[in-house]
Short mmCIF file of C-alpha atoms in Angstrom, two decimals:
data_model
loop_
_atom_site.label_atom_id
_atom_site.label_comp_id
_atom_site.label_asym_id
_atom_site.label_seq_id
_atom_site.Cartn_x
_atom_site.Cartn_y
_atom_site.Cartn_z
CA UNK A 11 86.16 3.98 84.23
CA UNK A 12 83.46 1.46 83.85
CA UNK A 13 81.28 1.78 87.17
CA UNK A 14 78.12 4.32 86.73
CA UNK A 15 77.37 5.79 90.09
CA UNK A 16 74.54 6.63 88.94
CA UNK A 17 73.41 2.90 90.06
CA UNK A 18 73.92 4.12 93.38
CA UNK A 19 72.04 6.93 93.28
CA UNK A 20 68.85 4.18 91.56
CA UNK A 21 69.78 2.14 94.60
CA UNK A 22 69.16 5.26 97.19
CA UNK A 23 66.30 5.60 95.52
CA UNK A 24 64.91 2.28 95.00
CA UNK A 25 65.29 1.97 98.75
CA UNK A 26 63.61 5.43 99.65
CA UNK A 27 60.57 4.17 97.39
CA UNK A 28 60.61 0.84 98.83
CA UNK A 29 60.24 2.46 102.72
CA UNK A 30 57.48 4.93 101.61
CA UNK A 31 55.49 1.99 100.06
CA UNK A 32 56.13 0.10 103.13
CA UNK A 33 54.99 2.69 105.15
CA UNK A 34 51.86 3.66 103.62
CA UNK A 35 50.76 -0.06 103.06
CA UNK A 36 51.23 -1.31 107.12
CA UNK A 37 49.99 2.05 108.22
CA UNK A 38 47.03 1.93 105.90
CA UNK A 39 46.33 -1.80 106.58
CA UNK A 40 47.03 -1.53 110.33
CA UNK A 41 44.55 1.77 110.75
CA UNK A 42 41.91 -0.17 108.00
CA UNK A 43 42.05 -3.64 110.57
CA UNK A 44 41.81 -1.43 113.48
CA UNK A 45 38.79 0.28 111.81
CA UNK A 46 37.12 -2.86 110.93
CA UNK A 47 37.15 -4.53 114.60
CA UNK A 48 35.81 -1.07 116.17
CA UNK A 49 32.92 -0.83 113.76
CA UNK A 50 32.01 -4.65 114.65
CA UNK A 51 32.22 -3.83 118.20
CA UNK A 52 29.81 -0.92 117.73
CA UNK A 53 27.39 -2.96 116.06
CA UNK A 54 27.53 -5.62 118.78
CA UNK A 55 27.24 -2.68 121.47
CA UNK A 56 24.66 -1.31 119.58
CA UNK A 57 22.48 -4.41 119.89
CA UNK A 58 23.89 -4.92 123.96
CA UNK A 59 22.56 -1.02 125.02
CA UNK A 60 19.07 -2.09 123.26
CA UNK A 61 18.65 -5.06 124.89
CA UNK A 62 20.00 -3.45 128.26
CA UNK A 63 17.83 -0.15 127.69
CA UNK A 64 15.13 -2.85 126.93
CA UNK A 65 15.14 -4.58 129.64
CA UNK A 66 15.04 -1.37 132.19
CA UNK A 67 12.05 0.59 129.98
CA UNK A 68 10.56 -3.12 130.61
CA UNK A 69 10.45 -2.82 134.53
CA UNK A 70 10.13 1.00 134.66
CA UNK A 71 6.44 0.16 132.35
CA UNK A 72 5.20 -2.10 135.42
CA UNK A 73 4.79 0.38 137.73
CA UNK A 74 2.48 2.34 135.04
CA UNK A 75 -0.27 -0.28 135.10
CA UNK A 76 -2.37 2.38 136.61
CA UNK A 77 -1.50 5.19 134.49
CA UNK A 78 -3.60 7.08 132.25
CA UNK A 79 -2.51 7.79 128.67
CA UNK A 80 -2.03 11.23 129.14
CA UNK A 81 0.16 10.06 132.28
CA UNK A 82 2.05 6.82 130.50
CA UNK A 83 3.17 9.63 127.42
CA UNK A 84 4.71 11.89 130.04
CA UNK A 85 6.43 9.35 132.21
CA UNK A 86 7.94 7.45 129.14
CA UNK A 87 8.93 10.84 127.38
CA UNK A 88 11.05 11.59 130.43
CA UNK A 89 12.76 8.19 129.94
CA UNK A 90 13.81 8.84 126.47
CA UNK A 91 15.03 11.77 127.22
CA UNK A 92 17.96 10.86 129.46
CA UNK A 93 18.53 7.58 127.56
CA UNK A 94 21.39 7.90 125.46
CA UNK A 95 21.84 4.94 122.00
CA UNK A 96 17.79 4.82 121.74
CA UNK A 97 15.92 6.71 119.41
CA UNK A 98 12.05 5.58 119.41
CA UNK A 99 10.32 3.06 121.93
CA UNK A 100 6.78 2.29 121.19
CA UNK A 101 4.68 0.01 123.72
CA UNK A 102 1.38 -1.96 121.45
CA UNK A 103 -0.83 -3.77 123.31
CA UNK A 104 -2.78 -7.20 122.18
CA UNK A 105 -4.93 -5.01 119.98
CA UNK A 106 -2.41 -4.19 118.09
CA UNK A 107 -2.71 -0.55 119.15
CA UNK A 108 0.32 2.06 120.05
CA UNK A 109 -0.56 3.02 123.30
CA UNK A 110 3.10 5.14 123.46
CA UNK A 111 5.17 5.93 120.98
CA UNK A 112 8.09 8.69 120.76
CA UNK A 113 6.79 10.29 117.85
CA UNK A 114 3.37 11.24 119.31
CA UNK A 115 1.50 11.50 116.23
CA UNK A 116 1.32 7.46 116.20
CA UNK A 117 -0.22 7.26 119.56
CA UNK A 118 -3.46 5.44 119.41
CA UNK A 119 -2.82 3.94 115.40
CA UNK A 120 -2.81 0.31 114.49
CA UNK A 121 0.17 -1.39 114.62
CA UNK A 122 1.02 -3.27 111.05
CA UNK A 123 4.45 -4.11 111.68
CA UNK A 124 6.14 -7.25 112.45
CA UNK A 125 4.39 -9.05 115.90
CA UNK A 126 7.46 -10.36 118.27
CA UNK A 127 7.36 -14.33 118.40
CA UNK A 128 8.48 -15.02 122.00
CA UNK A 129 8.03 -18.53 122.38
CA UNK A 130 11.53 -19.09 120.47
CA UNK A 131 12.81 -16.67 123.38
CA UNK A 132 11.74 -17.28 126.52
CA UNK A 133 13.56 -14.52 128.28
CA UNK A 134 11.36 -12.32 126.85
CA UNK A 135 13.73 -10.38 124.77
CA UNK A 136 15.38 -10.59 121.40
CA UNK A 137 16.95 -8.33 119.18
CA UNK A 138 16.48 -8.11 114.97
CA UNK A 139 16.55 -5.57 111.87
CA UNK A 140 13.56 -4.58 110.54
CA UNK A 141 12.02 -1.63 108.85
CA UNK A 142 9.08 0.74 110.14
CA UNK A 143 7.46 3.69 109.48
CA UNK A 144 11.09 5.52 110.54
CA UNK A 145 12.88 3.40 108.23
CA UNK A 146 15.41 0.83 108.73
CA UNK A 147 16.25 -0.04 112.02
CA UNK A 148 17.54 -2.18 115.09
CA UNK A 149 15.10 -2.77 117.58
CA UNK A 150 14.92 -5.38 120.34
CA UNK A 151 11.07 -6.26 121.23
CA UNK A 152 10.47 -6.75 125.25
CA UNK A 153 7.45 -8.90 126.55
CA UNK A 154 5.37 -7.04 128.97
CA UNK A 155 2.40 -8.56 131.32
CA UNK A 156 -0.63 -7.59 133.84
CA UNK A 157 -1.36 -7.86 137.38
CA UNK A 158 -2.10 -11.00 136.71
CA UNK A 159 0.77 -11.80 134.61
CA UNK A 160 -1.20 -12.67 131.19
CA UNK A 161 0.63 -11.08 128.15
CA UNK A 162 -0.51 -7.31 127.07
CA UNK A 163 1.75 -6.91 124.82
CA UNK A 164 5.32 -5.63 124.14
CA UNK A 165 8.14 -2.86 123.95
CA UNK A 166 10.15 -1.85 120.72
CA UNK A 167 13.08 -0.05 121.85
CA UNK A 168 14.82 0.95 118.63
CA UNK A 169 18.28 2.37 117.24
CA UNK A 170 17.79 3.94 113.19
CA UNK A 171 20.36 2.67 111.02
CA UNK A 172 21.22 6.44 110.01
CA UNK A 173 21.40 7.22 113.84
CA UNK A 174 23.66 3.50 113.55
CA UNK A 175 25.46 5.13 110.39
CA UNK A 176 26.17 8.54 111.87
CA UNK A 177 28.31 6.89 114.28
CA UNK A 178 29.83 4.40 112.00
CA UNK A 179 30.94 7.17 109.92
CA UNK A 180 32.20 9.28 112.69
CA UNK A 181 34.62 5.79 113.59
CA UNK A 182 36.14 5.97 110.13
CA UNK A 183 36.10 9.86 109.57
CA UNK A 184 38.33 9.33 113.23
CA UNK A 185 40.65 6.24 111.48
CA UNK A 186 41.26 8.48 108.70
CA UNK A 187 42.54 11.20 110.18
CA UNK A 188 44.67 9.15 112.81
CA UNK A 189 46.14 7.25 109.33
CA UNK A 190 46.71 10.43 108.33
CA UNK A 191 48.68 12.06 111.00
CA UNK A 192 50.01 8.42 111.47
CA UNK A 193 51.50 8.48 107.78
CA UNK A 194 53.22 12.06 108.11
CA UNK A 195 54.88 11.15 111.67
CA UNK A 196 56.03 8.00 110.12
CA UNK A 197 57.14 9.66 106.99
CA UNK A 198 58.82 12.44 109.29
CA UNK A 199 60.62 10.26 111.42
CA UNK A 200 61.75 7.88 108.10
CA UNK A 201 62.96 10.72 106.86
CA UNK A 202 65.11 11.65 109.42
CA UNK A 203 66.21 7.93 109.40
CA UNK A 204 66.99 8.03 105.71
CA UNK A 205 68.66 11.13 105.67
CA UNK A 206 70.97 9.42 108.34
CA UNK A 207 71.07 6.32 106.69
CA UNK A 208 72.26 7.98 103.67
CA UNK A 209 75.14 9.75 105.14
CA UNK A 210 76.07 6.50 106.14
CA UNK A 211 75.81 4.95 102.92
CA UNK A 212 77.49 8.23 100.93
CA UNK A 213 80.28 8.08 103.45
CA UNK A 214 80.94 4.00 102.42
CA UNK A 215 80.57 3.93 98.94
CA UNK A 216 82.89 6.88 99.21
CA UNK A 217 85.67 5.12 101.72
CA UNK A 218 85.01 2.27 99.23
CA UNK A 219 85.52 4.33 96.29
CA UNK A 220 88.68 6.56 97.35
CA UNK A 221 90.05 2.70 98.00
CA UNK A 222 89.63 1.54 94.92
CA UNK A 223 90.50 5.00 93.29
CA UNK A 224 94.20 4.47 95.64
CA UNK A 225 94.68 0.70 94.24
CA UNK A 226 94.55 1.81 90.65
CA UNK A 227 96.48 4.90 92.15
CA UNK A 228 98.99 3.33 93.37
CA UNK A 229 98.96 0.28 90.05
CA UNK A 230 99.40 3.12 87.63
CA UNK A 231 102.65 4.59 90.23
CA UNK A 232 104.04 1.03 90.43
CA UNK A 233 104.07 0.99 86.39
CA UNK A 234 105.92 4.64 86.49
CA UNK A 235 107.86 3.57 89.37
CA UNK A 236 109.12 0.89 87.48
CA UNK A 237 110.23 2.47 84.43
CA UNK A 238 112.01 5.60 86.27
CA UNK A 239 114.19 2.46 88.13
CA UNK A 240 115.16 1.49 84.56
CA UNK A 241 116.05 4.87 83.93
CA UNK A 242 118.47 4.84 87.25
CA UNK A 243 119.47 1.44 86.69
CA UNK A 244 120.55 2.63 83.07
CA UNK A 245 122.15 5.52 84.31
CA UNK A 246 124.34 3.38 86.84
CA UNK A 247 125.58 0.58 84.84
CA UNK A 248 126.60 3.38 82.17
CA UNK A 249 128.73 5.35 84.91
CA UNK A 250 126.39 8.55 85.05
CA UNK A 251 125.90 8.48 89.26
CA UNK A 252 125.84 12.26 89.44
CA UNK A 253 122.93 12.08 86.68
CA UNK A 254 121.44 9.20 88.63
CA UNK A 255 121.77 11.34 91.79
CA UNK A 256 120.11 14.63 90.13
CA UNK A 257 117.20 12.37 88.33
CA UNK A 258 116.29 10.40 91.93
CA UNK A 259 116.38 14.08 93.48
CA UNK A 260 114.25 16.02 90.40
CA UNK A 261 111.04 12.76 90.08
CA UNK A 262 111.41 13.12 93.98
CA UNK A 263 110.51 16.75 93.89
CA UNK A 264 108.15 16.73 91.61
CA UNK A 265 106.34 13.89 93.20
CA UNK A 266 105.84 15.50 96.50
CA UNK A 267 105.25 19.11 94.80
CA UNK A 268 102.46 17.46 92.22
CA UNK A 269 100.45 15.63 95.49
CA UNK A 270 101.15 18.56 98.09
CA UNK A 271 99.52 20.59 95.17
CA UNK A 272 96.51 18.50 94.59
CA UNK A 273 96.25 17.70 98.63
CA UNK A 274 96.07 21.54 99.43
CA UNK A 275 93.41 22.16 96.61
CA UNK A 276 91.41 19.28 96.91
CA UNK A 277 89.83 18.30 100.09
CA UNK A 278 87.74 15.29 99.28
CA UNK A 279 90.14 12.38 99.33
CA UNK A 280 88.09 10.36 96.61
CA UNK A 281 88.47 12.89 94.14
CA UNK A 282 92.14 13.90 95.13
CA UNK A 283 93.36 10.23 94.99
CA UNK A 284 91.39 9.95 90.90
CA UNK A 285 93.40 12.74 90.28
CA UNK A 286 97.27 11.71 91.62
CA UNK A 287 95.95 8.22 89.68
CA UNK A 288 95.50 9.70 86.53
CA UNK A 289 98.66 12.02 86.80
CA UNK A 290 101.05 8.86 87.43
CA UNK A 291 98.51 7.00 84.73
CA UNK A 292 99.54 10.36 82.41
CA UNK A 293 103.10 9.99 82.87
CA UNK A 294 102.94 6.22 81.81
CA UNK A 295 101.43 7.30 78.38
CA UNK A 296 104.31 10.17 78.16
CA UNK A 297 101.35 12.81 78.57
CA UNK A 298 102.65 16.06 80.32
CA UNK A 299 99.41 16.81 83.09
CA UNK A 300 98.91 20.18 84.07
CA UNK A 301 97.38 21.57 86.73
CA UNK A 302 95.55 24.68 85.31
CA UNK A 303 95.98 27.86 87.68
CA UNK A 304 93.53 28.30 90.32
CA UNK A 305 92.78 24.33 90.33
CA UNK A 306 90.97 24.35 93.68
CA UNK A 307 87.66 22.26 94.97
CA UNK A 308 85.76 22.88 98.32
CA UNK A 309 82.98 20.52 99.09
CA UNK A 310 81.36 23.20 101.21
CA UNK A 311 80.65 25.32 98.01
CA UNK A 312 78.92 22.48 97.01
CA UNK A 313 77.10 19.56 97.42
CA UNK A 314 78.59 16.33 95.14
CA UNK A 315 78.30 12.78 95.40
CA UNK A 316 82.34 11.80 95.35
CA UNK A 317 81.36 8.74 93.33
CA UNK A 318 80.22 11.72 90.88
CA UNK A 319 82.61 14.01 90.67
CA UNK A 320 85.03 10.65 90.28
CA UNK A 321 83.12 9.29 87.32
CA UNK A 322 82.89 12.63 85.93
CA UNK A 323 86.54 13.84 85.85
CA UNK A 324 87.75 10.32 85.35
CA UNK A 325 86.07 9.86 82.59
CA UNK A 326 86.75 12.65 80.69
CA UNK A 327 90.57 12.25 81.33
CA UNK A 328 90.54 8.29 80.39
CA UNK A 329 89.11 9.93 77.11
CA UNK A 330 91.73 12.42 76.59
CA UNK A 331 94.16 10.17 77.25
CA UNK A 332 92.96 7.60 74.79
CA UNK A 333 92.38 10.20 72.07
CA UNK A 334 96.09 11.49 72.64
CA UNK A 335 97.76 7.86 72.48
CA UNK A 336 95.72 6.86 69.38
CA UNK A 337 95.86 10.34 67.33
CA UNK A 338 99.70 11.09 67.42
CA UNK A 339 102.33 9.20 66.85
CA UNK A 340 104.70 11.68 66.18
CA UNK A 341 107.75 11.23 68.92
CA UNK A 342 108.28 15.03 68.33
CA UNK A 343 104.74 16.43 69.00
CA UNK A 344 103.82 17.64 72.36
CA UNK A 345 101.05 15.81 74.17
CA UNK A 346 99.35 17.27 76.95
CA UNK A 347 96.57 17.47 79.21
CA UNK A 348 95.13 20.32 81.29
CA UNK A 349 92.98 19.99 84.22
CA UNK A 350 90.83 22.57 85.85
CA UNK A 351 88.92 22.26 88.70
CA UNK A 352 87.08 25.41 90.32
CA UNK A 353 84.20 26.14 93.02
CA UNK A 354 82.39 29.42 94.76
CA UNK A 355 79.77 28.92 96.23
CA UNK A 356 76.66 27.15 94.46
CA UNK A 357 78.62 26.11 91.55
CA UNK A 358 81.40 24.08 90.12
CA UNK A 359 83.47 24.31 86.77
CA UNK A 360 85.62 21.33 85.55
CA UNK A 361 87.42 22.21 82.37
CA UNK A 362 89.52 18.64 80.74
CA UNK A 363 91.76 19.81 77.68
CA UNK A 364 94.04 17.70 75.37
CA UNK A 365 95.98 18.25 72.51
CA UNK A 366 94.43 15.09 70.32
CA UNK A 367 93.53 15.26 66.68
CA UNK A 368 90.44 17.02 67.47
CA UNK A 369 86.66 16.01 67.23
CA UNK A 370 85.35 16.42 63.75
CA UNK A 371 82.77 19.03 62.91
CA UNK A 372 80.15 16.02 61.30
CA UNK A 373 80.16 13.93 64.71
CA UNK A 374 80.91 16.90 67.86
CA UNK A 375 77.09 16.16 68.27
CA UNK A 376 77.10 12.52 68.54
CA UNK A 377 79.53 11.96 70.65
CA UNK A 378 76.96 11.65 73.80
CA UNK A 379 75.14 8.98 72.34
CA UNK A 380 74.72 6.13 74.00
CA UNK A 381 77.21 3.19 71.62
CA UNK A 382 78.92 6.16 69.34
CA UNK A 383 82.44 5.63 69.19
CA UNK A 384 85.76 6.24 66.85
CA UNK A 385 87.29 3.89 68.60
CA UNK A 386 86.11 0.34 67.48
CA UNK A 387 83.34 -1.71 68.56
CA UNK A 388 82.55 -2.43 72.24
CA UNK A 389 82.43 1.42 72.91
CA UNK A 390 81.13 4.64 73.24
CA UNK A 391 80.24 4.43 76.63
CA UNK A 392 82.16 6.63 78.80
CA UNK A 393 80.76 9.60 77.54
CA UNK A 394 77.52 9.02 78.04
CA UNK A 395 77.43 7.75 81.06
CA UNK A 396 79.25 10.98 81.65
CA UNK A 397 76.49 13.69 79.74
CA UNK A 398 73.78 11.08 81.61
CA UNK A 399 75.45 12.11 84.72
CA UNK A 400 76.01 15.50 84.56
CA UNK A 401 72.30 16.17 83.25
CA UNK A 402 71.21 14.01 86.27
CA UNK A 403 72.52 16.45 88.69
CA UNK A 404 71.34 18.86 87.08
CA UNK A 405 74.88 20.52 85.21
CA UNK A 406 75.71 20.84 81.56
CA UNK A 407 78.13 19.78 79.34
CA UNK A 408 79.86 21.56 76.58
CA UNK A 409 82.88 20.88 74.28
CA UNK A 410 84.93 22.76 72.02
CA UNK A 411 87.59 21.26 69.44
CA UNK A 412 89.73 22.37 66.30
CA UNK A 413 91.01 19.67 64.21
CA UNK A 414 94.78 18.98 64.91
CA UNK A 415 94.97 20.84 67.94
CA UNK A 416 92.92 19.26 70.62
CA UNK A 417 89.44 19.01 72.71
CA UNK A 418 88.01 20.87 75.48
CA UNK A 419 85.58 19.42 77.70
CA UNK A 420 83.36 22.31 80.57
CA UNK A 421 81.45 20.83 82.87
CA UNK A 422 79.36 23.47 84.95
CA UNK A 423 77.05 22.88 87.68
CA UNK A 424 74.77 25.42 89.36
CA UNK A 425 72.70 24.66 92.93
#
């Protein structure tokens, strides 16, 4: 058998890998894109609640023309309080002196800090970054006038770019943790998906399998069906119709007893067909196939790919057979091949038994390698593929031989 289902199981997995990647890189680039246009929004609300905050400090200041210090410090300290996005205001007049400022300890110094140009904005407001005695920050600088509407200077209402950052990092802590919880729902619902699409796939490449498995089945019966109507043909044109009767009636018997058999002890059809295949496929090469007692297989014991188990057993019967045809040549000896097949729960024993020329002592532990063959060049496949396999499910392999009277494969598997 030349098809490695192992390729299938790359393929399941290649696809698996393929839809995590997929996952992680939209999730990740959707949540980063998402986080991106917030922060710019912040920044541009940042600068819109200054300029708004601005411009009502600006109005609320005109009705403290009258004010004393003392009186200004209090009013404007009640402001700040219920403003929310503002962190310091300071009002300097045209001396260049703080007559307010949050932090009160500045009350009354010089102002050395940048001095608003408002004749590039007539409103009377703009916004800029800057840097003061706080550190860096936002702040949007308000015009204010007299009674007599002559310019006494102007209004810093101001955001700090650690208040600024404090936010900024709360908007990606927040992006994080959706992408987070985004990534596990997504990889919780793919796997449900995956776990459905892979009983989908299983369940084809096994319908596909168990009909290729019945083609060669039923190639390898039309070859033995052929000869045994040479055999009755024979029989008639000699004169023998009673032996012609008794031979139709015995390959008749034993045909429906051998199938019944394997039908009743093997309930995945991919694996029974391999096995009615390679007993007609037997028969061709004149090998006697037994049925070892207590040949059973339950796929609820456990859980096998049938592309598996068909590459496995197949394999290792192709190679008894091919031992047996090229070792003896004797018309007299007996050849024969036993098959065993047995599950309990958790585990799985498949036993293959010839009676070739045996493996030699010198090469028993090259006979997995990957090329290694008695046979000529172009093989020494099957078995590894096979030892590949079985290590790949996680089962061992084991044979035993004596020279001149055969090879025993075991396969066990534990899960």
């Amino acid at each position: 058998m030349k098809k490695n289902p192992g390729n299938l199981n790359i393929i399941r997995k290649q696809i698996k890998r393929t839809q995590l990647i997929l996952i992680l890189l939209i999730t990740i680039f959707m949540s980063t894109g998402g986080m991106i246009i917030s922060i710019r929004a912040t920044e541009k609300e940042f600068s819109e609640n200054l300029l708004n905050t601005s411009e009502l400090i600006t109005k609320l200041y005109d009705f403290t023309n009258d004010y004393s210090e003392q009186e200004l410090c209090v009013f404007m300290d009640n402001i700040v309080e219920n403003l929310s996005g503002v962190d310091i205001i300071s009002i300097v007049n045209t001396d260049k002196k703080r007559i307010y400022h949050t932090h009160h300890k500045l009350i009354g110094t010089e102002y050395d800090g940048t001095i608003p140009d408002f004749t590039k904005h007539p409103s009377g407001y703009y916004t800029e970054d800057d840097k003061g005695p706080s550190g860096p920050q936002r702040r949007t600088y308000s015009a204010v006038y007299d009674k007599d509407n002559n310019y006494a200077g102007f209004i810093m209402t101001i955001r700090l770019k650690s208040s600024m950052a404090q936010v900024t990092y709360r908007i990606i802590t927040l992006f994080f943790i959706v992408t987070i919880l985004a990534i596990l729902i997504e990889l919780t619902a793919s796997g449900v998906l995956f776990k459905k699409i892979k009983k989908e796939f299983i369940s084809f490449t096994e319908d596909f399998e168990g009909t290729k498995i019945l083609v060669d089945s039923m190639r390898a019966n039309n070859h033995d069906f052929t000869n045994k109507l040479h055999v009755i043909l024979g029989l008639i044109q000699i004169g023998e119709y009673d032996k012609a009767i008794s031979y139709i009636q015995n390959i008749s018997m034993i045909q429906k007893e051998t199938i019944s058999r394997v039908m009743n002890s093997i309930d995945n059809p991919s694996f029974a067909a391999l096995i009615v295949g390679k007993i007609a496929r037997a028969s061709e090469c004149d090998v006697r196939f037994i049925l070892q007692e207590g040949f059973c297989f339950r796929t609820k014991d456990i859980e096998l790919p049938s592309e598996a188990l068909v590459t496995i057993t197949g394999n290792l019967i192709d190679n008894a057979l091919d031992e047996m045809n090229r070792t003896q040549n004797d018309y007299d000896s007996v050849k024969e091949l036993t098959l065993g097949v047995y599950t309990k729960p958790g585990s799985l024993l498949i036993t293959v038994k010839d009676t070739g020329g045996g493996i030699p002592l010198d090469i028993r532990d090259k006979i997995f390698e990957q090329g290694f063959s008695t046979k000529g060049p172009g093989r020494g496949i099957g078995l590894y593929h096979t030892a590949q396999l079985v290590e790949s499910l996680g089962g061992k392999i084991k044979v035993e031989s004596e020279i001149g009277r055969g090879t025993c494969f075991m396969i066990t598997m534990d899960k």
